[in-house]
Short mmCIF file of C-alpha atoms in Angstrom, two decimals:
data_model
loop_
_atom_site.label_atom_id
_atom_site.label_comp_id
_atom_site.label_asym_id
_atom_site.label_seq_id
_atom_site.Cartn_x
_atom_site.Cartn_y
_atom_site.Cartn_z
CA MET I 137 7.58 -18.72 -2.78
CA GLN I 138 7.23 -15.49 -0.88
CA ASN I 139 4.87 -14.01 1.67
CA LEU I 140 2.52 -11.04 1.31
CA LEU I 141 2.08 -8.47 4.05
CA VAL I 142 -1.12 -6.52 3.30
CA VAL I 143 -2.07 -3.37 5.22
CA SER I 144 -5.67 -2.13 5.05
CA ASP I 145 -7.01 1.32 4.35
CA ILE I 146 -8.90 3.40 6.95
CA HIS I 147 -12.07 1.42 6.27
CA GLY I 148 -10.52 -2.02 6.84
CA PHE I 149 -10.38 -2.90 3.14
CA PRO I 150 -9.40 -5.51 1.85
CA GLU I 151 -10.52 -8.65 3.61
CA THR I 152 -10.01 -11.06 0.71
CA PHE I 153 -7.55 -9.33 -1.60
CA ALA I 154 -4.57 -11.64 -1.05
CA GLU I 155 -6.63 -14.79 -1.61
CA ARG I 156 -7.76 -13.47 -4.99
CA LEU I 157 -4.36 -12.56 -6.38
CA ASP I 158 -3.04 -14.87 -9.06
CA VAL I 159 0.49 -15.16 -7.68
CA ARG I 160 2.51 -17.83 -5.97
CA CYS I 161 2.75 -16.86 -2.31
CA SER I 162 3.27 -19.31 0.51
CA LYS I 163 1.23 -17.21 2.93
CA HIS I 164 -0.26 -13.79 3.42
CA ARG I 165 -1.08 -11.66 6.39
CA LEU I 166 -3.66 -8.87 6.51
CA LEU I 167 -2.98 -6.19 9.09
CA HIS I 168 -5.67 -3.66 9.92
CA LEU I 169 -4.48 -0.08 10.08
CA ALA I 170 -6.75 0.69 13.04
CA GLU I 171 -5.14 -2.03 15.14
CA LEU I 172 -1.64 -1.02 14.08
CA SER I 173 -2.40 2.57 15.10
CA GLY I 174 -3.38 1.52 18.61
CA ARG I 175 -7.08 2.39 18.13
CA PRO I 176 -8.80 -0.78 16.85
CA GLY I 177 -12.28 0.70 17.26
CA LEU I 178 -11.72 3.55 14.81
CA ARG I 179 -12.74 3.53 11.15
CA GLY I 180 -13.06 6.03 8.35
CA ASP I 181 -12.63 9.73 9.06
CA GLU I 182 -11.98 9.15 12.77
CA LEU I 183 -9.10 6.80 11.98
CA HIS I 184 -7.79 9.20 9.32
CA HIS I 185 -7.76 11.99 11.91
CA HIS I 186 -5.98 9.77 14.45
CA LEU I 187 -3.34 8.78 11.88
CA PHE I 188 -2.55 12.19 10.44
CA ASN I 189 -3.47 14.66 13.20
CA GLU I 190 -2.52 12.68 16.27
CA ASP I 191 0.08 9.97 16.86
CA GLY I 192 -1.65 7.11 15.05
CA MET I 193 0.78 6.91 12.12
CA ARG I 194 3.74 6.78 14.50
CA HIS I 195 2.13 3.85 16.32
CA ALA I 196 1.32 2.08 13.04
CA VAL I 197 4.88 2.46 11.76
CA ARG I 198 6.32 1.14 15.01
CA ALA I 199 3.91 -1.82 15.00
CA LEU I 200 4.84 -2.66 11.40
CA ARG I 201 8.54 -2.58 12.25
CA GLU I 202 7.87 -5.03 15.09
CA VAL I 203 5.90 -7.35 12.79
CA GLY I 204 8.87 -7.56 10.46
CA GLY I 205 8.70 -8.26 6.79
CA HIS I 206 11.86 -10.09 5.81
CA ARG I 207 11.11 -12.15 2.70
CA CYS I 208 7.72 -10.39 2.34
CA LEU I 209 6.28 -8.13 -0.25
CA GLY I 210 4.20 -5.32 1.24
CA VAL I 211 0.93 -4.16 -0.27
CA GLY I 212 -0.74 -1.15 1.31
CA PHE I 213 -4.04 0.47 0.43
CA SER I 214 -4.33 4.25 0.80
CA ALA I 215 -3.08 5.17 4.31
CA GLY I 216 -1.91 1.57 4.72
CA GLY I 217 0.60 2.13 1.91
CA THR I 218 1.79 5.32 3.58
CA ALA I 219 2.32 3.40 6.82
CA LEU I 220 4.32 0.70 5.03
CA TRP I 221 6.45 3.26 3.15
CA ASN I 222 7.29 5.05 6.41
CA ALA I 223 8.02 1.76 8.19
CA VAL I 224 10.51 0.88 5.43
CA LYS I 225 12.15 4.29 5.85
CA GLU I 226 12.53 3.45 9.55
CA GLY I 227 14.00 0.00 9.04
CA LEU I 228 11.27 -2.47 8.09
CA GLU I 229 12.82 -4.96 5.68
CA LEU I 230 10.62 -5.88 2.74
CA GLN I 231 11.52 -7.42 -0.60
CA ALA I 232 9.30 -4.95 -2.49
CA LEU I 233 6.42 -2.55 -1.85
CA ILE I 234 3.17 -1.74 -3.65
CA CYS I 235 1.18 1.32 -2.56
CA VAL I 236 -2.35 1.68 -3.94
CA SER I 237 -3.86 5.18 -3.80
CA SER I 238 -1.45 6.21 -1.03
CA THR I 239 -1.71 9.89 -1.84
CA ARG I 240 0.21 11.10 1.22
CA LEU I 241 3.30 9.73 -0.51
CA ARG I 242 3.22 12.93 -2.57
CA PHE I 243 5.21 14.47 0.30
CA GLU I 244 8.04 11.93 -0.06
CA THR I 245 11.11 13.19 -1.87
CA SER I 246 13.39 10.15 -2.09
CA PRO I 247 12.95 6.66 -3.50
CA LEU I 248 13.21 3.61 -1.29
CA ASN I 249 16.09 1.20 -1.78
CA MET I 250 13.87 -1.62 -3.06
CA PRO I 251 11.45 -2.31 -5.89
CA THR I 252 8.41 -0.04 -5.48
CA MET I 253 5.21 0.39 -7.41
CA VAL I 254 2.54 3.03 -6.82
CA VAL I 255 -0.86 3.26 -8.48
CA TRP I 256 -3.40 6.06 -8.61
CA GLY I 257 -6.82 6.88 -9.92
CA GLU I 258 -6.55 9.65 -12.53
CA LEU I 259 -9.40 11.62 -10.92
CA ASP I 260 -7.89 11.51 -7.42
CA PRO I 261 -7.23 15.19 -6.61
CA TYR I 262 -4.50 14.30 -4.10
CA ARG I 263 -2.33 12.08 -6.27
CA PRO I 264 1.17 13.44 -6.86
CA PRO I 265 2.18 15.13 -10.09
CA GLU I 266 3.70 13.13 -12.94
CA SER I 267 7.13 14.57 -12.10
CA TRP I 268 6.92 12.84 -8.70
CA ASN I 269 6.05 9.53 -10.38
CA HIS I 270 9.18 9.79 -12.50
CA ALA I 271 11.44 10.65 -9.54
CA VAL I 272 10.37 8.57 -6.51
CA PRO I 273 8.83 5.13 -7.23
CA GLN I 274 10.43 2.60 -9.57
CA ARG I 275 7.12 1.82 -11.24
CA TRP I 276 3.84 3.68 -11.32
CA LYS I 277 0.54 3.60 -13.10
CA THR I 278 -2.40 5.96 -13.27
CA TYR I 279 -5.79 4.40 -14.07
CA ALA I 280 -7.82 6.60 -16.43
CA GLY I 281 -11.18 7.86 -15.23
CA LYS I 282 -10.78 6.40 -11.72
CA GLN I 283 -11.32 8.06 -8.32
CA HIS I 284 -9.23 7.60 -5.16
CA ASP I 285 -11.10 4.53 -3.93
CA PHE I 286 -11.27 2.73 -7.30
CA TYR I 287 -9.24 -0.11 -5.79
CA ARG I 288 -12.15 -1.26 -3.60
CA ILE I 289 -13.82 -2.73 -6.69
CA GLU I 290 -10.80 -3.22 -8.94
CA ALA I 291 -8.69 -5.16 -6.42
CA LEU I 292 -11.41 -7.78 -6.01
CA ALA I 293 -12.75 -8.02 -9.59
CA SER I 294 -11.64 -11.15 -11.42
CA GLU I 295 -10.64 -9.43 -14.68
CA SER I 296 -9.19 -6.33 -13.07
CA PRO I 297 -6.26 -4.51 -14.71
CA LEU I 298 -5.19 -3.44 -11.19
CA ARG I 299 -4.98 -7.04 -9.97
CA ALA I 300 -3.14 -8.07 -13.13
CA ASP I 301 -0.62 -5.21 -12.76
CA ILE I 302 -0.02 -6.05 -9.09
CA ALA I 303 0.44 -9.74 -9.91
CA VAL I 304 3.01 -8.94 -12.63
CA PHE I 305 4.95 -6.66 -10.27
CA ILE I 306 4.96 -9.33 -7.56
CA GLU I 307 6.15 -12.04 -9.93
CA ASP I 308 8.84 -9.74 -11.35
CA SER I 309 10.01 -8.68 -7.89
CA PHE I 310 10.32 -12.22 -6.57
CA LEU I 311 12.10 -13.55 -9.64
CA PHE I 312 15.09 -11.44 -8.62
CA ALA I 313 14.76 -11.68 -4.82
#
């Protein structure tokens, strides 16, 4: 069995995501993006500003590299997925990576050397174009009629297609790890 390393979005979501997944994981760890960025008191737009207009993302990436992820699968929500992706580019070892609504990944031009899955809401104006989906991640899915933050409900709902897709990717990734 493997471990899950979950990184929150700018609002601290998700508190209970890992416990609700229907996968075999020996343990999971939720890391809050605000704490990783060095500003644990920030949330929402203030944290977003710190991450992308100041040095918050650099701090978060460094903190993730120090946490380590060997034998872990990373799951990041929105900016948390961007932080995980960048930490992998800078040496964080993960078995696989799932980024949910991590729209800043649209600026990435090269795939990572590991199994990756990205998911988007169709109505998210900042999601990358389909050509990006075909070139950078190994797997991707766009959820019809969904906004950027669709995952806040879908990741916790018991009959969620998002949860089911994530569980399948995790099981597939760890079968070959």
